[in-house]
PDB file of C-alpha atoms and ligand atoms in Angstrom:
ATOM      1  CA  MET D   1       0.000   0.000   0.000  1.00  0.00           C
ATOM      2  CA  CYS D   2       1.149   3.537  -0.747  1.00  0.00           C
ATOM      3  CA  TYR D   3       0.773   5.724   2.349  1.00  0.00           C
ATOM      4  CA  VAL D   4      -0.137   9.416   2.258  1.00  0.00           C
ATOM      5  CA  VAL D   5       2.313  11.629   4.189  1.00  0.00           C
ATOM      6  CA  TYR D   6       0.461  14.963   4.263  1.00  0.00           C
ATOM      7  CA  LEU D   7      -3.114  15.836   5.218  1.00  0.00           C
ATOM      8  CA  GLU D   8      -4.829  19.206   5.650  1.00  0.00           C
ATOM      9  CA  SER D   9      -7.857  20.400   7.588  1.00  0.00           C
ATOM     10  CA  GLU D  10      -9.259  23.908   8.086  1.00  0.00           C
ATOM     11  CA  ARG D  11      -6.596  25.085  10.584  1.00  0.00           C
ATOM     12  CA  LEU D  12      -4.103  22.216  10.630  1.00  0.00           C
ATOM     13  CA  ILE D  13      -1.493  20.331   8.692  1.00  0.00           C
ATOM     14  CA  LEU D  14      -0.858  16.698   9.553  1.00  0.00           C
ATOM     15  CA  ARG D  15       2.508  15.478   8.311  1.00  0.00           C
ATOM     16  CA  LYS D  16       5.199  12.942   9.053  1.00  0.00           C
ATOM     17  CA  PHE D  17       7.722  13.769  11.795  1.00  0.00           C
ATOM     18  CA  THR D  18      11.205  15.019  10.963  1.00  0.00           C
ATOM     19  CA  ASP D  19      14.387  14.914  13.086  1.00  0.00           C
ATOM     20  CA  ASP D  20      14.018  18.690  13.652  1.00  0.00           C
ATOM     21  CA  ASP D  21      10.729  18.299  15.523  1.00  0.00           C
ATOM     22  CA  TRP D  22      12.391  17.384  18.811  1.00  0.00           C
ATOM     23  CA  GLU D  23      12.139  20.869  20.374  1.00  0.00           C
ATOM     24  CA  ASP D  24       8.386  21.105  19.857  1.00  0.00           C
ATOM     25  CA  LEU D  25       8.059  17.521  21.105  1.00  0.00           C
ATOM     26  CA  TYR D  26      10.104  18.400  24.198  1.00  0.00           C
ATOM     27  CA  GLU D  27       7.743  21.289  24.907  1.00  0.00           C
ATOM     28  CA  TYR D  28       4.909  18.852  25.656  1.00  0.00           C
ATOM     29  CA  LEU D  29       6.548  15.475  26.363  1.00  0.00           C
ATOM     30  CA  SER D  30       8.475  17.070  29.255  1.00  0.00           C
ATOM     31  CA  ASN D  31       5.178  18.088  30.886  1.00  0.00           C
ATOM     32  CA  GLU D  32       4.035  15.699  33.650  1.00  0.00           C
ATOM     33  CA  ASP D  33       0.374  16.604  33.199  1.00  0.00           C
ATOM     34  CA  VAL D  34       0.496  15.853  29.479  1.00  0.00           C
ATOM     35  CA  VAL D  35       2.050  12.359  29.839  1.00  0.00           C
ATOM     36  CA  LYS D  36       0.133  11.402  33.003  1.00  0.00           C
ATOM     37  CA  TYR D  37      -1.969   8.754  31.204  1.00  0.00           C
ATOM     38  CA  GLU D  38       0.657   7.680  28.681  1.00  0.00           C
ATOM     39  CA  PRO D  39       2.648   4.430  29.010  1.00  0.00           C
ATOM     40  CA  TYR D  40       5.862   6.471  29.369  1.00  0.00           C
ATOM     41  CA  ASP D  41       7.309   9.089  31.703  1.00  0.00           C
ATOM     42  CA  THR D  42       8.287  12.686  30.935  1.00  0.00           C
ATOM     43  CA  CYS D  43      11.069  12.879  28.328  1.00  0.00           C
ATOM     44  CA  SER D  44      14.404  14.712  28.375  1.00  0.00           C
ATOM     45  CA  GLU D  45      15.761  16.772  25.457  1.00  0.00           C
ATOM     46  CA  ASP D  46      17.981  13.851  24.377  1.00  0.00           C
ATOM     47  CA  GLU D  47      15.078  11.434  24.522  1.00  0.00           C
ATOM     48  CA  CYS D  48      12.977  13.808  22.406  1.00  0.00           C
ATOM     49  CA  LYS D  49      15.766  13.901  19.796  1.00  0.00           C
ATOM     50  CA  GLU D  50      15.603  10.087  19.607  1.00  0.00           C
ATOM     51  CA  ILE D  51      11.793  10.070  19.588  1.00  0.00           C
ATOM     52  CA  ALA D  52      11.687  12.553  16.684  1.00  0.00           C
ATOM     53  CA  VAL D  53      14.036  10.345  14.621  1.00  0.00           C
ATOM     54  CA  TRP D  54      12.109   7.188  15.520  1.00  0.00           C
ATOM     55  CA  ARG D  55       8.727   8.767  14.742  1.00  0.00           C
ATOM     56  CA  SER D  56      10.006  10.071  11.400  1.00  0.00           C
ATOM     57  CA  LYS D  57      10.435   6.411  10.384  1.00  0.00           C
ATOM     58  CA  ASN D  58       7.169   5.177  11.865  1.00  0.00           C
ATOM     59  CA  GLU D  59       4.081   5.542   9.704  1.00  0.00           C
ATOM     60  CA  ALA D  60       1.725   5.507  12.730  1.00  0.00           C
ATOM     61  CA  PHE D  61       2.812   8.912  14.071  1.00  0.00           C
ATOM     62  CA  TRP D  62       1.506  12.166  12.591  1.00  0.00           C
ATOM     63  CA  ALA D  63       2.822  15.571  13.619  1.00  0.00           C
ATOM     64  CA  VAL D  64      -0.052  18.070  13.973  1.00  0.00           C
ATOM     65  CA  CYS D  65       0.967  21.630  13.007  1.00  0.00           C
ATOM     66  CA  LEU D  66      -0.847  24.966  12.886  1.00  0.00           C
ATOM     67  CA  LYS D  67      -1.314  26.220   9.342  1.00  0.00           C
ATOM     68  CA  GLU D  68      -0.810  29.823  10.449  1.00  0.00           C
ATOM     69  CA  ASN D  69       2.798  29.388  11.650  1.00  0.00           C
ATOM     70  CA  ASN D  70       3.789  25.711  11.187  1.00  0.00           C
ATOM     71  CA  LYS D  71       4.093  25.253  14.961  1.00  0.00           C
ATOM     72  CA  LEU D  72       3.930  21.565  15.927  1.00  0.00           C
ATOM     73  CA  ILE D  73       1.247  21.413  18.647  1.00  0.00           C
ATOM     74  CA  GLY D  74       0.703  17.695  19.123  1.00  0.00           C
ATOM     75  CA  ASN D  75       0.605  14.295  17.573  1.00  0.00           C
ATOM     76  CA  ILE D  76      -1.862  11.701  16.418  1.00  0.00           C
ATOM     77  CA  TYR D  77      -1.169   7.980  16.500  1.00  0.00           C
ATOM     78  CA  PHE D  78      -3.009   5.939  13.869  1.00  0.00           C
ATOM     79  CA  HIS D  79      -2.095   2.315  13.494  1.00  0.00           C
ATOM     80  CA  GLN D  80      -3.678  -0.735  11.864  1.00  0.00           C
ATOM     81  CA  ASN D  81      -4.246  -3.539  14.363  1.00  0.00           C
ATOM     82  CA  GLU D  82      -3.627  -7.224  13.710  1.00  0.00           C
ATOM     83  CA  PRO D  83      -5.078  -9.243  12.090  1.00  0.00           C
ATOM     84  CA  LYS D  84      -4.956  -6.887   9.135  1.00  0.00           C
ATOM     85  CA  GLU D  85      -8.012  -8.470   7.450  1.00  0.00           C
ATOM     86  CA  PHE D  86     -10.229  -7.108  10.249  1.00  0.00           C
ATOM     87  CA  LEU D  87      -9.526  -3.613   8.834  1.00  0.00           C
ATOM     88  CA  THR D  88      -9.331  -2.038  12.303  1.00  0.00           C
ATOM     89  CA  TRP D  89      -7.218   1.049  13.074  1.00  0.00           C
ATOM     90  CA  GLU D  90      -6.501   2.478  16.504  1.00  0.00           C
ATOM     91  CA  ILE D  91      -6.288   6.206  17.120  1.00  0.00           C
ATOM     92  CA  GLY D  92      -4.417   8.023  19.906  1.00  0.00           C
ATOM     93  CA  TYR D  93      -3.448  11.656  20.534  1.00  0.00           C
ATOM     94  CA  VAL D  94      -1.172  13.796  22.702  1.00  0.00           C
ATOM     95  CA  PHE D  95      -1.236  17.593  22.495  1.00  0.00           C
ATOM     96  CA  ASN D  96       0.781  20.478  23.930  1.00  0.00           C
ATOM     97  CA  SER D  97      -1.305  21.804  26.850  1.00  0.00           C
ATOM     98  CA  SER D  98      -0.828  25.410  25.642  1.00  0.00           C
ATOM     99  CA  TYR D  99      -3.130  24.477  22.757  1.00  0.00           C
ATOM    100  CA  TYR D 100      -5.901  22.660  24.670  1.00  0.00           C
ATOM    101  CA  GLY D 101      -9.471  23.918  24.529  1.00  0.00           C
ATOM    102  CA  LYS D 102      -9.453  25.158  20.929  1.00  0.00           C
ATOM    103  CA  GLY D 103     -10.776  22.075  19.172  1.00  0.00           C
ATOM    104  CA  TYR D 104      -7.434  21.218  17.548  1.00  0.00           C
ATOM    105  CA  ALA D 105      -7.397  17.603  18.791  1.00  0.00           C
ATOM    106  CA  THR D 106     -10.960  17.121  17.543  1.00  0.00           C
ATOM    107  CA  GLU D 107     -10.114  18.625  14.142  1.00  0.00           C
ATOM    108  CA  ALA D 108      -6.939  16.520  13.742  1.00  0.00           C
ATOM    109  CA  SER D 109      -8.659  13.300  14.853  1.00  0.00           C
ATOM    110  CA  LYS D 110     -11.562  13.897  12.451  1.00  0.00           C
ATOM    111  CA  ARG D 111      -9.122  14.390   9.576  1.00  0.00           C
ATOM    112  CA  ILE D 112      -7.316  11.153  10.384  1.00  0.00           C
ATOM    113  CA  MET D 113     -10.622   9.298  10.676  1.00  0.00           C
ATOM    114  CA  GLN D 114     -11.640  10.659   7.276  1.00  0.00           C
ATOM    115  CA  TYR D 115      -8.339   9.380   5.880  1.00  0.00           C
ATOM    116  CA  GLY D 116      -8.928   6.007   7.568  1.00  0.00           C
ATOM    117  CA  PHE D 117     -12.501   5.469   6.418  1.00  0.00           C
ATOM    118  CA  GLN D 118     -12.367   7.195   3.035  1.00  0.00           C
ATOM    119  CA  GLU D 119      -8.857   6.416   1.821  1.00  0.00           C
ATOM    120  CA  LEU D 120      -7.521   3.384   3.703  1.00  0.00           C
ATOM    121  CA  GLY D 121     -10.842   1.502   3.693  1.00  0.00           C
ATOM    122  CA  ALA D 122     -11.085   1.078   7.471  1.00  0.00           C
ATOM    123  CA  HIS D 123     -14.054  -0.969   8.695  1.00  0.00           C
ATOM    124  CA  ARG D 124     -13.652   0.063  12.365  1.00  0.00           C
ATOM    125  CA  ILE D 125     -11.649   2.726  14.193  1.00  0.00           C
ATOM    126  CA  ILE D 126     -11.109   2.219  17.906  1.00  0.00           C
ATOM    127  CA  ALA D 127      -9.566   4.123  20.807  1.00  0.00           C
ATOM    128  CA  ASN D 128      -8.676   3.152  24.370  1.00  0.00           C
ATOM    129  CA  CYS D 129      -8.420   5.466  27.342  1.00  0.00           C
ATOM    130  CA  ASN D 130      -8.289   5.480  31.105  1.00  0.00           C
ATOM    131  CA  PRO D 131     -11.766   6.381  32.486  1.00  0.00           C
ATOM    132  CA  LYS D 132     -10.036   8.952  34.717  1.00  0.00           C
ATOM    133  CA  ASN D 133      -8.819  10.742  31.585  1.00  0.00           C
ATOM    134  CA  THR D 134     -11.996  12.778  31.129  1.00  0.00           C
ATOM    135  CA  ALA D 135     -10.501  15.059  28.447  1.00  0.00           C
ATOM    136  CA  SER D 136      -9.702  11.985  26.361  1.00  0.00           C
ATOM    137  CA  TRP D 137     -13.116  10.284  26.463  1.00  0.00           C
ATOM    138  CA  LYS D 138     -14.881  13.650  26.036  1.00  0.00           C
ATOM    139  CA  LEU D 139     -12.878  14.069  22.839  1.00  0.00           C
ATOM    140  CA  LEU D 140     -13.922  10.582  21.663  1.00  0.00           C
ATOM    141  CA  GLU D 141     -17.568  11.447  22.327  1.00  0.00           C
ATOM    142  CA  ARG D 142     -17.157  14.765  20.426  1.00  0.00           C
ATOM    143  CA  LEU D 143     -15.980  12.602  17.542  1.00  0.00           C
ATOM    144  CA  SER D 144     -19.267  10.620  17.854  1.00  0.00           C
ATOM    145  CA  MET D 145     -17.449   7.437  18.759  1.00  0.00           C
ATOM    146  CA  ARG D 146     -19.419   4.895  20.829  1.00  0.00           C
ATOM    147  CA  ARG D 147     -18.278   3.581  24.201  1.00  0.00           C
ATOM    148  CA  GLU D 148     -18.224  -0.176  23.583  1.00  0.00           C
ATOM    149  CA  GLY D 149     -16.448  -1.442  26.628  1.00  0.00           C
ATOM    150  CA  HIS D 150     -15.301  -0.776  30.135  1.00  0.00           C
ATOM    151  CA  PHE D 151     -12.475  -3.201  30.819  1.00  0.00           C
ATOM    152  CA  LYS D 152     -11.544  -3.726  34.452  1.00  0.00           C
ATOM    153  CA  LYS D 153      -7.858  -3.509  35.371  1.00  0.00           C
ATOM    154  CA  LYS D 154      -6.892  -3.859  31.709  1.00  0.00           C
ATOM    155  CA  ALA D 155      -3.495  -2.155  31.677  1.00  0.00           C
ATOM    156  CA  SER D 156      -0.586  -1.228  33.896  1.00  0.00           C
ATOM    157  CA  PHE D 157       1.980   1.468  33.126  1.00  0.00           C
ATOM    158  CA  ASN D 158       3.337   1.863  36.676  1.00  0.00           C
ATOM    159  CA  LYS D 159       4.504  -0.284  39.573  1.00  0.00           C
ATOM    160  CA  THR D 160       4.369   0.098  43.346  1.00  0.00           C
ATOM    161  CA  SER D 161       7.666   0.568  45.218  1.00  0.00           C
ATOM    162  CA  ASP D 162       7.754  -3.191  45.846  1.00  0.00           C
ATOM    163  CA  GLY D 163       7.377  -3.966  42.138  1.00  0.00           C
ATOM    164  CA  LYS D 164       3.666  -4.842  41.927  1.00  0.00           C
ATOM    165  CA  ALA D 165       1.697  -3.728  38.869  1.00  0.00           C
ATOM    166  CA  ILE D 166      -0.730  -0.824  39.400  1.00  0.00           C
ATOM    167  CA  TRP D 167      -3.692  -1.822  37.225  1.00  0.00           C
ATOM    168  CA  HIS D 168      -6.123   0.643  35.726  1.00  0.00           C
ATOM    169  CA  ASP D 169      -9.418   0.292  33.868  1.00  0.00           C
ATOM    170  CA  ALA D 170      -9.862   1.178  30.211  1.00  0.00           C
ATOM    171  CA  TYR D 171     -12.759   2.388  28.138  1.00  0.00           C
ATOM    172  CA  GLN D 172     -12.844   1.289  24.544  1.00  0.00           C
ATOM    173  CA  TYR D 173     -14.556   3.493  21.991  1.00  0.00           C
ATOM    174  CA  ALA D 174     -15.276   2.686  18.355  1.00  0.00           C
ATOM    175  CA  MET D 175     -16.831   3.897  15.155  1.00  0.00           C
ATOM    176  CA  LEU D 176     -17.815   1.734  12.196  1.00  0.00           C
ATOM    177  CA  GLU D 177     -17.423   2.672   8.550  1.00  0.00           C
ATOM    178  CA  GLU D 178     -21.224   2.872   8.026  1.00  0.00           C
ATOM    179  CA  GLU D 179     -21.554   5.183  11.052  1.00  0.00           C
ATOM    180  CA  TRP D 180     -18.925   7.503   9.593  1.00  0.00           C
ATOM    181  CA  PHE D 181     -20.644   7.647   6.200  1.00  0.00           C
ATOM    182  CA  ARG D 182     -24.036   8.256   7.854  1.00  0.00           C
ATOM    183  CA  MET D 183     -22.520  11.116   9.859  1.00  0.00           C
ATOM    184  CA  ILE D 184     -20.634  13.083   7.182  1.00  0.00           C
TER     185      ILE D 184
HETATM  186  C1  LIG S 201      -6.872  14.453  25.142  1.00  0.00           C
HETATM  187  C2  LIG S 201      -6.538  15.880  24.658  1.00  0.00           C
HETATM  188  C3  LIG S 201      -5.909  15.817  23.285  1.00  0.00           C
HETATM  189  C4  LIG S 201      -7.862  16.677  24.602  1.00  0.00           C
HETATM  190  O1  LIG S 201      -7.560  18.039  24.393  1.00  0.00           O
HETATM  191  P1  LIG S 201      -8.756  19.126  24.329  1.00  0.00           P
HETATM  192  O2  LIG S 201      -8.124  20.446  24.293  1.00  0.00           O
HETATM  193  O3  LIG S 201      -9.746  18.834  25.405  1.00  0.00           O
HETATM  194  O4  LIG S 201      -9.476  18.767  22.958  1.00  0.00           O
HETATM  195  P2  LIG S 201      -9.694  19.727  21.691  1.00  0.00           P
HETATM  196  O5  LIG S 201      -8.403  20.248  21.207  1.00  0.00           O
HETATM  197  O6  LIG S 201     -10.511  18.948  20.730  1.00  0.00           O
HETATM  198  O7  LIG S 201     -10.519  20.945  22.277  1.00  0.00           O
HETATM  199  C5  LIG S 201     -11.852  20.718  22.746  1.00  0.00           C
HETATM  200  C6  LIG S 201     -12.262  21.852  23.664  1.00  0.00           C
HETATM  201  O8  LIG S 201     -12.114  23.070  22.954  1.00  0.00           O
HETATM  202  C7  LIG S 201     -13.392  23.702  22.801  1.00  0.00           C
HETATM  203  N1  LIG S 201     -13.388  24.308  21.462  1.00  0.00           N
HETATM  204  C8  LIG S 201     -13.064  25.588  21.208  1.00  0.00           C
HETATM  205  N2  LIG S 201     -13.087  25.822  19.889  1.00  0.00           N
HETATM  206  C9  LIG S 201     -13.439  24.665  19.298  1.00  0.00           C
HETATM  207  C10 LIG S 201     -13.640  24.280  17.941  1.00  0.00           C
HETATM  208  N3  LIG S 201     -13.445  25.144  16.931  1.00  0.00           N
HETATM  209  N4  LIG S 201     -13.991  22.993  17.669  1.00  0.00           N
HETATM  210  C11 LIG S 201     -14.173  22.096  18.666  1.00  0.00           C
HETATM  211  N5  LIG S 201     -13.991  22.407  19.976  1.00  0.00           N
HETATM  212  C12 LIG S 201     -13.634  23.686  20.287  1.00  0.00           C
HETATM  213  C13 LIG S 201     -14.402  22.601  23.037  1.00  0.00           C
HETATM  214  O9  LIG S 201     -15.633  23.096  23.501  1.00  0.00           O
HETATM  215  C14 LIG S 201     -13.707  21.765  24.087  1.00  0.00           C
HETATM  216  O10 LIG S 201     -13.790  22.413  25.340  1.00  0.00           O
HETATM  217  P3  LIG S 201     -14.334  21.635  26.659  1.00  0.00           P
HETATM  218  O11 LIG S 201     -13.371  20.516  26.932  1.00  0.00           O
HETATM  219  O12 LIG S 201     -14.316  22.699  27.692  1.00  0.00           O
HETATM  220  O13 LIG S 201     -15.680  21.105  26.317  1.00  0.00           O
HETATM  221  C15 LIG S 201      -5.576  16.577  25.651  1.00  0.00           C
HETATM  222  O14 LIG S 201      -6.184  16.660  26.905  1.00  0.00           O
HETATM  223  C16 LIG S 201      -4.229  15.874  25.796  1.00  0.00           C
HETATM  224  O15 LIG S 201      -3.373  15.933  24.924  1.00  0.00           O
HETATM  225  N6  LIG S 201      -4.028  15.193  26.942  1.00  0.00           N
HETATM  226  C17 LIG S 201      -2.737  14.583  27.271  1.00  0.00           C
HETATM  227  C18 LIG S 201      -2.479  13.327  26.467  1.00  0.00           C
HETATM  228  C19 LIG S 201      -3.528  12.275  26.675  1.00  0.00           C
HETATM  229  O16 LIG S 201      -3.980  12.040  27.790  1.00  0.00           O
HETATM  230  N7  LIG S 201      -3.885  11.614  25.577  1.00  0.00           N
HETATM  231  C20 LIG S 201      -4.905  10.577  25.595  1.00  0.00           C
HETATM  232  C21 LIG S 201      -4.364   9.292  26.047  1.00  0.00           C
HETATM  233  S1  LIG S 201      -5.672   8.063  25.935  1.00  0.00           S
END
């Protein structure tokens, strides 16, 4: 398959990462509040340099930039799950907190979903989030995704001081192809 590397919406450009994106990445991946629900800790400048290089080679990561000044304000993750014949993609997002509350994450996610359903032929797009991450599931509901599951103690990103997993619940949201085409 030939993958697209550039998408546009009203206010945003979604493009592949480049090595030079590390400073903008550092601006939000070094923020404890931003990475609180992510499976990783805050990142140093050196780590962000490595992440930018790694993401530039990984088709799942999209850099989200403002059209008005090219500022990178966040990222979308969009990856096809296995088995491939189930035509299911998973979406994720992390934004710079200075740009919350303006609808940018909604706009970027919608554009990626359009790409998924209308260009890649996705049958289902899903997303997982911690129920405590209200901003995340509110975003999924703004996107008209349906809460399909509440999984108990599904994941663990942290351990107690004596090495025991700290489990947390997960909501799973989804949208089907026919729901997308009914909505647009
Ligand atoms: C999840 C996350 C991306 C949501 O960010 P957000 O700013 O709430 O989402 P949006 O950018 O879509 O902005 C929506 C808000 O802007 C408002 N808004 C303003 N202008 C808007 C517009 N033109 N269109 C849509 N919404 C608009 C909405 O009303 C909404 O406000 P509300 O939350 O008070 O109802 C953000 O909290 C984040 O990056 N968190 C850290 C990473 C994370 O936890 N990721 C998820 C892991 S599962």
